[in-house]
PDB file of C-alpha atoms in Angstrom:
ATOM      1  CA  GLN V   1       2.659  10.754 -11.776  1.00  0.00           C
ATOM      2  CA  SER V   2      -0.562  10.677 -11.420  1.00  0.00           C
ATOM      3  CA  ALA V   3      -2.630   7.196  -9.941  1.00  0.00           C
ATOM      4  CA  LEU V   4      -2.608   4.304 -12.598  1.00  0.00           C
ATOM      5  CA  THR V   5      -5.636   2.980 -14.096  1.00  0.00           C
ATOM      6  CA  GLN V   6      -8.239   0.983 -13.101  1.00  0.00           C
ATOM      7  CA  PRO V   7     -11.717   0.326 -13.959  1.00  0.00           C
ATOM      8  CA  ALA V   8     -14.235   1.805 -11.242  1.00  0.00           C
ATOM      9  CA  SER V   9     -15.746  -1.687 -11.282  1.00  0.00           C
ATOM     10  CA  VAL V  10     -15.598  -5.084 -12.667  1.00  0.00           C
ATOM     11  CA  SER V  11     -18.444  -8.433 -12.584  1.00  0.00           C
ATOM     12  CA  GLY V  12     -17.995 -11.645 -13.234  1.00  0.00           C
ATOM     13  CA  SER V  13     -20.481 -14.507 -11.671  1.00  0.00           C
ATOM     14  CA  PRO V  14     -18.589 -18.044  -9.932  1.00  0.00           C
ATOM     15  CA  GLY V  15     -16.977 -19.744 -11.655  1.00  0.00           C
ATOM     16  CA  GLN V  16     -16.334 -17.517 -14.611  1.00  0.00           C
ATOM     17  CA  SER V  17     -12.850 -15.375 -15.513  1.00  0.00           C
ATOM     18  CA  ILE V  18     -12.645 -11.722 -15.176  1.00  0.00           C
ATOM     19  CA  THR V  19     -10.046  -9.567 -15.620  1.00  0.00           C
ATOM     20  CA  ILE V  20      -8.388  -5.681 -14.276  1.00  0.00           C
ATOM     21  CA  SER V  21      -7.035  -3.707 -16.071  1.00  0.00           C
ATOM     22  CA  CYS V  22      -4.128  -2.108 -14.394  1.00  0.00           C
ATOM     23  CA  THR V  23      -2.548   1.381 -16.674  1.00  0.00           C
ATOM     24  CA  GLY V  24      -0.054   3.833 -16.151  1.00  0.00           C
ATOM     25  CA  THR V  25       3.445   5.262 -18.271  1.00  0.00           C
ATOM     26  CA  SER V  26       7.437   3.866 -19.159  1.00  0.00           C
ATOM     27  CA  SER V  27       7.949   6.036 -16.041  1.00  0.00           C
ATOM     28  CA  ASP V  28       5.961   2.728 -13.749  1.00  0.00           C
ATOM     29  CA  VAL V  29       4.148   0.363 -15.238  1.00  0.00           C
ATOM     30  CA  GLY V  30       6.124   0.222 -18.429  1.00  0.00           C
ATOM     31  CA  GLY V  31       9.863   0.408 -17.429  1.00  0.00           C
ATOM     32  CA  TYR V  32      10.081  -1.372 -14.158  1.00  0.00           C
ATOM     33  CA  ASN V  33       8.793  -5.485 -13.615  1.00  0.00           C
ATOM     34  CA  TYR V  34       8.383  -4.647  -9.765  1.00  0.00           C
ATOM     35  CA  VAL V  35       3.794  -4.142 -10.173  1.00  0.00           C
ATOM     36  CA  SER V  36       2.289  -5.724  -7.497  1.00  0.00           C
ATOM     37  CA  TRP V  37      -1.668  -6.537  -6.646  1.00  0.00           C
ATOM     38  CA  TYR V  38      -3.749  -6.535  -3.581  1.00  0.00           C
ATOM     39  CA  GLN V  39      -6.854  -7.761  -2.092  1.00  0.00           C
ATOM     40  CA  GLN V  40      -8.728  -5.822   0.627  1.00  0.00           C
ATOM     41  CA  HIS V  41     -12.137  -7.081   1.691  1.00  0.00           C
ATOM     42  CA  PRO V  42     -14.039  -3.968   3.457  1.00  0.00           C
ATOM     43  CA  GLY V  43     -12.027  -2.462   7.194  1.00  0.00           C
ATOM     44  CA  LYS V  44      -9.053  -5.170   6.436  1.00  0.00           C
ATOM     45  CA  GLY V  45      -5.744  -3.550   5.091  1.00  0.00           C
ATOM     46  CA  PRO V  46      -4.788  -5.024   2.238  1.00  0.00           C
ATOM     47  CA  LYS V  47      -3.084  -7.668   1.028  1.00  0.00           C
ATOM     48  CA  LEU V  48      -0.910  -8.845  -1.646  1.00  0.00           C
ATOM     49  CA  MET V  49      -2.599 -11.394  -4.491  1.00  0.00           C
ATOM     50  CA  ILE V  50       0.523 -10.831  -6.924  1.00  0.00           C
ATOM     51  CA  TYR V  51       3.774  -9.751  -6.694  1.00  0.00           C
ATOM     52  CA  ASP V  52       7.335  -8.293  -9.453  1.00  0.00           C
ATOM     53  CA  VAL V  53       4.579  -8.751 -11.928  1.00  0.00           C
ATOM     54  CA  SER V  54       3.777 -12.194 -12.168  1.00  0.00           C
ATOM     55  CA  ASN V  55       4.410 -13.587  -9.487  1.00  0.00           C
ATOM     56  CA  ARG V  56       2.328 -15.605  -6.276  1.00  0.00           C
ATOM     57  CA  PRO V  57       3.429 -15.919  -2.713  1.00  0.00           C
ATOM     58  CA  SER V  58       2.634 -18.287  -0.972  1.00  0.00           C
ATOM     59  CA  GLY V  59      -0.728 -18.933  -0.129  1.00  0.00           C
ATOM     60  CA  VAL V  60      -2.542 -17.163  -2.594  1.00  0.00           C
ATOM     61  CA  SER V  61      -4.386 -19.097  -4.869  1.00  0.00           C
ATOM     62  CA  ASP V  62      -3.704 -20.460  -8.067  1.00  0.00           C
ATOM     63  CA  ARG V  63      -6.177 -18.572  -9.360  1.00  0.00           C
ATOM     64  CA  PHE V  64      -4.780 -15.569  -9.306  1.00  0.00           C
ATOM     65  CA  THR V  65      -2.319 -15.301 -12.141  1.00  0.00           C
ATOM     66  CA  GLY V  66      -1.162 -11.429 -13.268  1.00  0.00           C
ATOM     67  CA  SER V  67       0.629 -10.786 -16.674  1.00  0.00           C
ATOM     68  CA  LYS V  68       2.034  -7.006 -18.176  1.00  0.00           C
ATOM     69  CA  SER V  69       2.164  -5.657 -21.864  1.00  0.00           C
ATOM     70  CA  GLY V  70       2.854  -2.664 -22.441  1.00  0.00           C
ATOM     71  CA  ASN V  71       2.084  -0.098 -20.069  1.00  0.00           C
ATOM     72  CA  THR V  72      -0.768  -1.812 -18.732  1.00  0.00           C
ATOM     73  CA  ALA V  73      -1.170  -4.254 -16.339  1.00  0.00           C
ATOM     74  CA  SER V  74      -3.412  -7.200 -15.160  1.00  0.00           C
ATOM     75  CA  LEU V  75      -4.631  -9.627 -13.330  1.00  0.00           C
ATOM     76  CA  THR V  76      -6.834 -12.345 -13.816  1.00  0.00           C
ATOM     77  CA  ILE V  77      -9.387 -14.161 -11.328  1.00  0.00           C
ATOM     78  CA  SER V  78      -9.852 -17.994 -12.627  1.00  0.00           C
ATOM     79  CA  ARG V  79     -12.969 -19.910 -11.904  1.00  0.00           C
ATOM     80  CA  LEU V  80     -14.179 -16.335  -9.309  1.00  0.00           C
ATOM     81  CA  GLN V  81     -15.598 -17.209  -5.587  1.00  0.00           C
ATOM     82  CA  ALA V  82     -17.760 -15.301  -4.089  1.00  0.00           C
ATOM     83  CA  GLU V  83     -15.378 -14.689  -1.269  1.00  0.00           C
ATOM     84  CA  ASP V  84     -13.463 -12.670  -4.476  1.00  0.00           C
ATOM     85  CA  GLU V  85     -15.128 -10.715  -3.896  1.00  0.00           C
ATOM     86  CA  ALA V  86     -13.467  -6.855  -2.720  1.00  0.00           C
ATOM     87  CA  ASP V  87     -11.184  -3.912  -4.159  1.00  0.00           C
ATOM     88  CA  TYR V  88      -8.413  -4.671  -5.557  1.00  0.00           C
ATOM     89  CA  TYR V  89      -5.678  -1.820  -6.163  1.00  0.00           C
ATOM     90  CA  CYS V  90      -2.330  -1.821  -8.579  1.00  0.00           C
ATOM     91  CA  ASN V  91       0.027  -0.428  -7.769  1.00  0.00           C
ATOM     92  CA  SER V  92       4.091   0.025  -9.675  1.00  0.00           C
ATOM     93  CA  TYR V  93       6.960   1.127  -8.148  1.00  0.00           C
ATOM     94  CA  THR V  94       8.759   4.392  -9.702  1.00  0.00           C
ATOM     95  CA  PRO V  95      11.762   5.648  -9.432  1.00  0.00           C
ATOM     96  CA  SER V  96      11.330   8.909  -7.775  1.00  0.00           C
ATOM     97  CA  ILE V  97      11.923   9.682  -4.458  1.00  0.00           C
ATOM     98  CA  THR V  98       8.748  11.828  -3.703  1.00  0.00           C
ATOM     99  CA  LEU V  99       6.631   8.771  -5.365  1.00  0.00           C
ATOM    100  CA  PRO V 100       8.700   5.927  -5.580  1.00  0.00           C
ATOM    101  CA  PHE V 101       5.007   3.968  -5.682  1.00  0.00           C
ATOM    102  CA  VAL V 102       2.297   5.216  -7.434  1.00  0.00           C
ATOM    103  CA  PHE V 103      -1.006   2.878  -6.830  1.00  0.00           C
ATOM    104  CA  GLY V 104      -3.818   2.968  -8.897  1.00  0.00           C
ATOM    105  CA  THR V 105      -7.299   4.013  -9.210  1.00  0.00           C
ATOM    106  CA  GLY V 106      -9.178   0.582  -7.071  1.00  0.00           C
ATOM    107  CA  THR V 107     -11.451  -1.829  -9.208  1.00  0.00           C
ATOM    108  CA  ARG V 108     -14.919  -3.244  -7.202  1.00  0.00           C
ATOM    109  CA  VAL V 109     -14.780  -6.954  -7.800  1.00  0.00           C
ATOM    110  CA  THR V 110     -18.761  -8.903  -7.335  1.00  0.00           C
ATOM    111  CA  VAL V 111     -19.440 -11.611  -7.652  1.00  0.00           C
ATOM    112  CA  LEU V 112     -23.229 -12.440  -8.971  1.00  0.00           C
TER     113      LEU V 112
ATOM    114  CA  GLU B   1       5.034 -13.856  11.194  1.00  0.00           C
ATOM    115  CA  VAL B   2       5.047 -11.107  10.629  1.00  0.00           C
ATOM    116  CA  GLN B   3       2.820  -8.255  12.403  1.00  0.00           C
ATOM    117  CA  LEU B   4       2.233  -4.384  11.847  1.00  0.00           C
ATOM    118  CA  VAL B   5       0.444  -2.767  14.523  1.00  0.00           C
ATOM    119  CA  GLU B   6      -0.359   1.190  14.335  1.00  0.00           C
ATOM    120  CA  SER B   7      -1.649   3.009  17.336  1.00  0.00           C
ATOM    121  CA  GLY B   8      -2.163   6.836  18.428  1.00  0.00           C
ATOM    122  CA  GLY B   9      -4.455   7.814  16.045  1.00  0.00           C
ATOM    123  CA  GLY B  10      -7.481   9.561  17.023  1.00  0.00           C
ATOM    124  CA  LEU B  11      -8.923  12.983  16.603  1.00  0.00           C
ATOM    125  CA  VAL B  12      -7.659  16.111  15.966  1.00  0.00           C
ATOM    126  CA  GLN B  13      -8.434  20.073  15.015  1.00  0.00           C
ATOM    127  CA  PRO B  14      -6.791  21.374  11.734  1.00  0.00           C
ATOM    128  CA  GLY B  15      -3.781  22.760  12.834  1.00  0.00           C
ATOM    129  CA  GLY B  16      -2.318  20.239  15.552  1.00  0.00           C
ATOM    130  CA  SER B  17      -0.891  16.952  16.131  1.00  0.00           C
ATOM    131  CA  LEU B  18      -0.139  13.498  16.490  1.00  0.00           C
ATOM    132  CA  ARG B  19       2.541  10.922  16.287  1.00  0.00           C
ATOM    133  CA  LEU B  20       1.217   7.752  15.439  1.00  0.00           C
ATOM    134  CA  SER B  21       3.441   4.445  15.509  1.00  0.00           C
ATOM    135  CA  CYS B  22       3.765   1.072  14.590  1.00  0.00           C
ATOM    136  CA  ALA B  23       5.565  -1.781  16.441  1.00  0.00           C
ATOM    137  CA  ALA B  24       6.776  -4.350  14.329  1.00  0.00           C
ATOM    138  CA  SER B  25       7.459  -8.631  14.946  1.00  0.00           C
ATOM    139  CA  GLY B  26       7.887 -11.364  13.217  1.00  0.00           C
ATOM    140  CA  PHE B  27      10.883 -10.203  11.217  1.00  0.00           C
ATOM    141  CA  THR B  28      14.572  -8.506  10.965  1.00  0.00           C
ATOM    142  CA  PHE B  29      12.786  -4.735  11.414  1.00  0.00           C
ATOM    143  CA  SER B  30      16.896  -2.712  11.550  1.00  0.00           C
ATOM    144  CA  THR B  31      17.627  -4.042   7.668  1.00  0.00           C
ATOM    145  CA  TYR B  32      13.354  -3.429   5.815  1.00  0.00           C
ATOM    146  CA  PHE B  33      12.431  -0.479   3.990  1.00  0.00           C
ATOM    147  CA  MET B  34       9.435   0.818   6.003  1.00  0.00           C
ATOM    148  CA  HIS B  35       6.744   3.243   4.452  1.00  0.00           C
ATOM    149  CA  TRP B  36       3.438   4.604   5.822  1.00  0.00           C
ATOM    150  CA  VAL B  37       0.610   4.180   3.016  1.00  0.00           C
ATOM    151  CA  ARG B  38      -3.274   6.413   3.767  1.00  0.00           C
ATOM    152  CA  GLN B  39      -6.088   6.158   2.471  1.00  0.00           C
ATOM    153  CA  ALA B  40      -8.707   9.012   2.480  1.00  0.00           C
ATOM    154  CA  PRO B  41     -12.440   7.398   3.225  1.00  0.00           C
ATOM    155  CA  GLY B  42     -14.007   5.358   0.284  1.00  0.00           C
ATOM    156  CA  LYS B  43     -10.708   6.264  -1.489  1.00  0.00           C
ATOM    157  CA  GLY B  44      -8.180   5.245  -2.504  1.00  0.00           C
ATOM    158  CA  LEU B  45      -4.318   4.477  -0.912  1.00  0.00           C
ATOM    159  CA  VAL B  46      -2.110   6.811  -0.893  1.00  0.00           C
ATOM    160  CA  TRP B  47       1.982   6.171  -0.330  1.00  0.00           C
ATOM    161  CA  VAL B  48       2.943   9.294   2.138  1.00  0.00           C
ATOM    162  CA  SER B  49       6.789   8.684   3.651  1.00  0.00           C
ATOM    163  CA  ARG B  50       9.955   6.044   3.463  1.00  0.00           C
ATOM    164  CA  ILE B  51      12.829   5.116   5.550  1.00  0.00           C
ATOM    165  CA  ASN B  52      15.608   3.795   4.621  1.00  0.00           C
ATOM    166  CA  SER B  53      16.185   0.169   6.930  1.00  0.00           C
ATOM    167  CA  ASP B  54      18.635   2.271   9.205  1.00  0.00           C
ATOM    168  CA  GLY B  55      16.936   5.031   9.751  1.00  0.00           C
ATOM    169  CA  SER B  56      19.366   8.300   6.877  1.00  0.00           C
ATOM    170  CA  LYS B  57      17.096   8.849   4.629  1.00  0.00           C
ATOM    171  CA  THR B  58      14.149   9.764   4.835  1.00  0.00           C
ATOM    172  CA  ASN B  59      11.464  10.791   1.391  1.00  0.00           C
ATOM    173  CA  TYR B  60       7.537  12.262   1.394  1.00  0.00           C
ATOM    174  CA  ALA B  61       4.963  12.346  -0.716  1.00  0.00           C
ATOM    175  CA  ASP B  62       4.905  16.588  -1.317  1.00  0.00           C
ATOM    176  CA  SER B  63       1.477  16.848   0.267  1.00  0.00           C
ATOM    177  CA  VAL B  64       3.084  16.405   3.901  1.00  0.00           C
ATOM    178  CA  MET B  65       5.985  17.350   3.037  1.00  0.00           C
ATOM    179  CA  GLY B  66       7.163  19.414   5.399  1.00  0.00           C
ATOM    180  CA  ARG B  67       4.738  18.208   8.102  1.00  0.00           C
ATOM    181  CA  PHE B  68       5.049  15.564   8.237  1.00  0.00           C
ATOM    182  CA  THR B  69       8.633  13.685   9.660  1.00  0.00           C
ATOM    183  CA  ILE B  70       9.867   8.917   9.264  1.00  0.00           C
ATOM    184  CA  SER B  71      11.820   8.374  11.995  1.00  0.00           C
ATOM    185  CA  ARG B  72      12.421   3.983  13.301  1.00  0.00           C
ATOM    186  CA  ASP B  73      13.413   3.073  16.512  1.00  0.00           C
ATOM    187  CA  SER B  74      15.001  -0.864  16.284  1.00  0.00           C
ATOM    188  CA  ALA B  75      16.219  -0.926  19.143  1.00  0.00           C
ATOM    189  CA  LYS B  76      11.863  -0.985  20.080  1.00  0.00           C
ATOM    190  CA  ASN B  77      11.400  -2.064  16.290  1.00  0.00           C
ATOM    191  CA  THR B  78       9.271   0.230  15.993  1.00  0.00           C
ATOM    192  CA  LEU B  79       8.166   2.897  12.883  1.00  0.00           C
ATOM    193  CA  TYR B  80       7.043   6.557  14.082  1.00  0.00           C
ATOM    194  CA  LEU B  81       5.244   9.207  11.780  1.00  0.00           C
ATOM    195  CA  GLN B  82       5.354  13.242  13.951  1.00  0.00           C
ATOM    196  CA  MET B  83       2.429  14.698  12.437  1.00  0.00           C
ATOM    197  CA  ASN B  84       1.895  18.430  12.476  1.00  0.00           C
ATOM    198  CA  SER B  85      -0.211  21.589  10.551  1.00  0.00           C
ATOM    199  CA  LEU B  86      -2.668  18.710  10.761  1.00  0.00           C
ATOM    200  CA  ARG B  87      -5.771  19.487   8.114  1.00  0.00           C
ATOM    201  CA  VAL B  88      -8.471  18.305   6.787  1.00  0.00           C
ATOM    202  CA  GLU B  89      -7.584  16.800   4.229  1.00  0.00           C
ATOM    203  CA  ASP B  90      -5.264  13.905   6.274  1.00  0.00           C
ATOM    204  CA  THR B  91      -8.361  12.753   7.213  1.00  0.00           C
ATOM    205  CA  ALA B  92      -7.369   8.351   6.656  1.00  0.00           C
ATOM    206  CA  VAL B  93      -6.967   5.274   7.815  1.00  0.00           C
ATOM    207  CA  TYR B  94      -2.849   5.671   7.585  1.00  0.00           C
ATOM    208  CA  TYR B  95      -1.180   2.186   7.983  1.00  0.00           C
ATOM    209  CA  CYS B  96       2.497   0.534   8.031  1.00  0.00           C
ATOM    210  CA  VAL B  97       3.864  -1.583   5.311  1.00  0.00           C
ATOM    211  CA  ARG B  98       7.298  -3.114   4.553  1.00  0.00           C
ATOM    212  CA  ASP B  99       9.066  -3.063   1.484  1.00  0.00           C
ATOM    213  CA  ASN B 100      10.507  -6.452   0.392  1.00  0.00           C
ATOM    214  CA  ASN B 101      12.541  -5.641  -2.638  1.00  0.00           C
ATOM    215  CA  PHE B 102      10.641  -3.547  -4.592  1.00  0.00           C
ATOM    216  CA  LYS B 103       7.183  -4.891  -3.614  1.00  0.00           C
ATOM    217  CA  ILE B 104       5.464  -3.624  -0.087  1.00  0.00           C
ATOM    218  CA  ASP B 105       4.581  -7.051   0.623  1.00  0.00           C
ATOM    219  CA  TYR B 106       3.244  -6.455   4.188  1.00  0.00           C
ATOM    220  CA  TRP B 107       0.518  -4.254   5.327  1.00  0.00           C
ATOM    221  CA  GLY B 108      -0.637  -3.007   9.492  1.00  0.00           C
ATOM    222  CA  GLN B 109      -4.329  -3.553  10.098  1.00  0.00           C
ATOM    223  CA  GLY B 110      -4.277   0.613  10.349  1.00  0.00           C
ATOM    224  CA  THR B 111      -4.997   3.259  12.887  1.00  0.00           C
ATOM    225  CA  LEU B 112      -7.452   5.525  12.307  1.00  0.00           C
ATOM    226  CA  VAL B 113      -6.686   9.811  12.267  1.00  0.00           C
ATOM    227  CA  THR B 114      -9.375  12.656  11.805  1.00  0.00           C
ATOM    228  CA  VAL B 115      -8.803  16.422  11.123  1.00  0.00           C
ATOM    229  CA  SER B 116     -12.088  18.056  12.461  1.00  0.00           C
ATOM    230  CA  SER B 117     -13.003  21.279  13.925  1.00  0.00           C
TER     231      SER B 117
END
């Protein structure tokens, strides 16, 4: 499998909502409800924002929501804030022993 | 609080070796699968290797198979990555991550490995 496909960049104004897509195949995103989303600020390690398609870890704002339809997962950020400006990566479990986790290509979110 | 702290990165010549370490704390290390994930400068995240909870099973990406070895020491709560025959394309920040039921839930801050002559 190759990387999951994400848009290179998405932008929005403060207060607006944006959605990032993550497209895979029936062997990863479409086959399992094990899709996660990560936020990464420059020079930092990624932070888990969504797991198992639509669950939020404790402490993550409810402005972040996840969903999935077929082979495409989505992350929506509502009421966009300046602090949301970062790179976002999706990730899916796969049954492959040489690639048990496949990541998305990454999306740069810019708050205008 | 879960903490993963990587160390051991640095500058190495092509063909050289390096061993990365990851000190884990704040959870029962011996009960979790652990992985290494890397990120080349300005690029995305790529899975490298996995080890099961008792260290008896390991898996590797095709790009590092035969050159990298993952291991763990539960007495020291430490994960390792021995990297041999390093190539320029192995240059990246290497992250130690925890696997919690099909999701990576914690990441370290990463350690930079630079392979260059």
